[in-house]
Structure formats: C-alpha cells, structure tokens
C-alpha cells in the first residue's frame, strides 16, 4: 500500500515540475524515520542525478511476497486427537469413553436399544413391493400406423422392440420390454408382423384380422440390452449373449425365446399338431 502511494506521488505532475536544488530535500522523520519500520525500502547516499525525485533514491531490499513466506491460515490444519496418551493430553486413561459399560468395552449391533423392543419392530409394516414385478412400456397400434405412413417403419419387415425404439414409438428407458396396446387399432389396414413382450387381446385380434401376427418374446435384462444396443457389446469387444429361456412362472405368458441379434423376418407359428406331424417321420 505504501509502495503504491509513493509511486503515484513520484509520478504526479506537481513533483515533476519541482526545481532542482544543489542540496537534497530533507524528508520529515515522522514519514520515513528508518528502514526498520519499512524494511522493503532503503535509502541510498548517492547524489541526485534525475529530475523529479524527492532528493533521495529508493531501492527495494527484497520482494513483498516470496515462496518461503506462504503458509496456511491459522487453524487450517488440525492435528489428530491422540487418545490414551496420558492425563495431560485430555484424552488419557479412558480415552473419552467414560467409566465401564457396554459402550466403553466394545461395539454393539446397530439398532440395539438395551434389550427393549427396537423401533423397527415397534412400528407396524405398511405397504408391499413385489420384487418380481415387471414394467412394460406401452405402445399403441395407432402410433405404429402413423410411423409406418411417415416412412419411419418398414411394414414389410419384422417390427421388433429395437425397431420401435429407433423410430421413436417408445422411449429409451425400457425396463423389461414393451406392451402392445389396442389404441388406434382401426388404422391398421395392412398385414404387419411384430415381436413384443406382451400384447393385449384387442391389439392381437386387430393385427390378426388385418392378416398380420404378434409374437410374445422373452428377454432378460442382458438380452434386452443386446437387442436394443448391440453396438455396446461390439465397442467393448464382447460377444452377444445367448438368448435366455423364460422362468417357469412366465412360460405361459410368452410364445418363444427372443432372438439375438434383432431379427428382420418373422418366425412362423407352428401348432401342436404340426409339431407332432413333423416329429413323426423322424
């Protein structure tokens, strides 16, 4: 701060027009008494050789800020409390645990309340969450027909859940698959073939009435990711996983195992009679 004031004082126009005297101008002692109060300034005994000076020349002894002067603020670093190191430390003998008792001797189970009924058992249960529940994203037939008319979906090929995702019929956050709904079924007037996780009775009847087919396929979490994002496995240098078989409780709710990678042609339905006829000659 003082250095800035002196610099501005020396560079002012009033001091530049000061006449030159043969003898140096004396500065009052109450301003600059000695170099003890201002160690960064030292007076030189050289004669005046330049106009615009106060009769004495200044030179800086050392920098105002150096690397060896840097330090943290007071209290920035706090030493770790050393327990059990004598009475004079404040945390000696019992080390802040008090006298005797369960808390002084060791640990105890979380939620233990000394033998009384804990809070988790005193409060009654509320609600239920099924860990085996599945969440399917709905998509209507009217939306699919609109995308077919817009040219985003090719009706001549098999429409899978990857096709619905790439065209924008369903969102990106697909948890367990897609469910085909019957909304806008009157707009389906040509045969289409679909593979989805679930389908309603109305939607299936509308598609079959137009000459198409709907197949319920099963994908687990990993298989659904391989269906929707096969490039992820290629980027990681991994092979596509094998299609997973449905668990016993879901066998009646699906028609077949989902194929990987995403198929482009529909799989023909084979009835039980056709299967027995084809198995007989073999």
Phi, psi and omega in degrees: 000316180292323179296321178296319180295320180293319180297315178295327179290321180287330182271000180288154183290333181291324181280336179289336180266011179289133180293156182274130176249155179288328180259145179292147179284131180276136178259137183299147185288337181285348176270303178234091181284309181202174179279002179286321180286328181234084185291342181278354178242136174225143182268138176255150183265019181285151176289160183287130180234359182227150179275142177098009177259166182269015179097354177218147180256143182250144171220143183278132180284316178204170184289150178291332182227124177227165185295327181283354177266351183288136178202159179289161174293156181295125182090004180290323179248125183246131181287149180289140179288123179264112184266148177070037181237041176105154182294325183295340181283343182091342178233040180267181178057267184276354176058037176079009181265355182083198184249119173057188179094168184293322181289337180276339188261333183181192182269168177216164186294139179297131182091358179286129185241035175080014179110340178283165182298121183292166184296325183293342177258340177283327182277130181289160179283146178223127174081175181206139177234119182281116181287346181258009182288148180244142181244121180246141180272125183281147174215132183267157179293328179297322179291322178295318178297323178295320179288329176293318178294329179280352179086011180274341178233133178269115183286344181282341179259169179289131180264108179256181178291333174293321177297318179294324180288317182292330180275348180092011179291327177233159182285176182282334182274080180260116184278298184236006179133195183234147178244125180277123181254164183267011179293128181075029182294337181290343180277349178275106182235012178219155184289132175227153181237129185230154171229110181227174181284314180222158180213142177278164182294319181295317181294320180294321179294321181293320181290317180291330178292331179274000179096010180259195181210152177229129180240133176269118184245153181250129173228135170277186184298314181290321179293324179292324176293320178294329178288316186275325183229070179291337180293337179295319180290323178293323179293323180277356181074032182247156175275154176294140181289162176285148178298135183271142176279147180289149176293163184303326182287343182253006181295326181280348183258358178231159180261326182201174177278141178292138182268148178228138354291187186301122181286157179244348179239142180290151178264122183293143177282138179239124180283169181294326179292319180295323179294319180292325179290321181288333181276339182294310180298329181291000000 
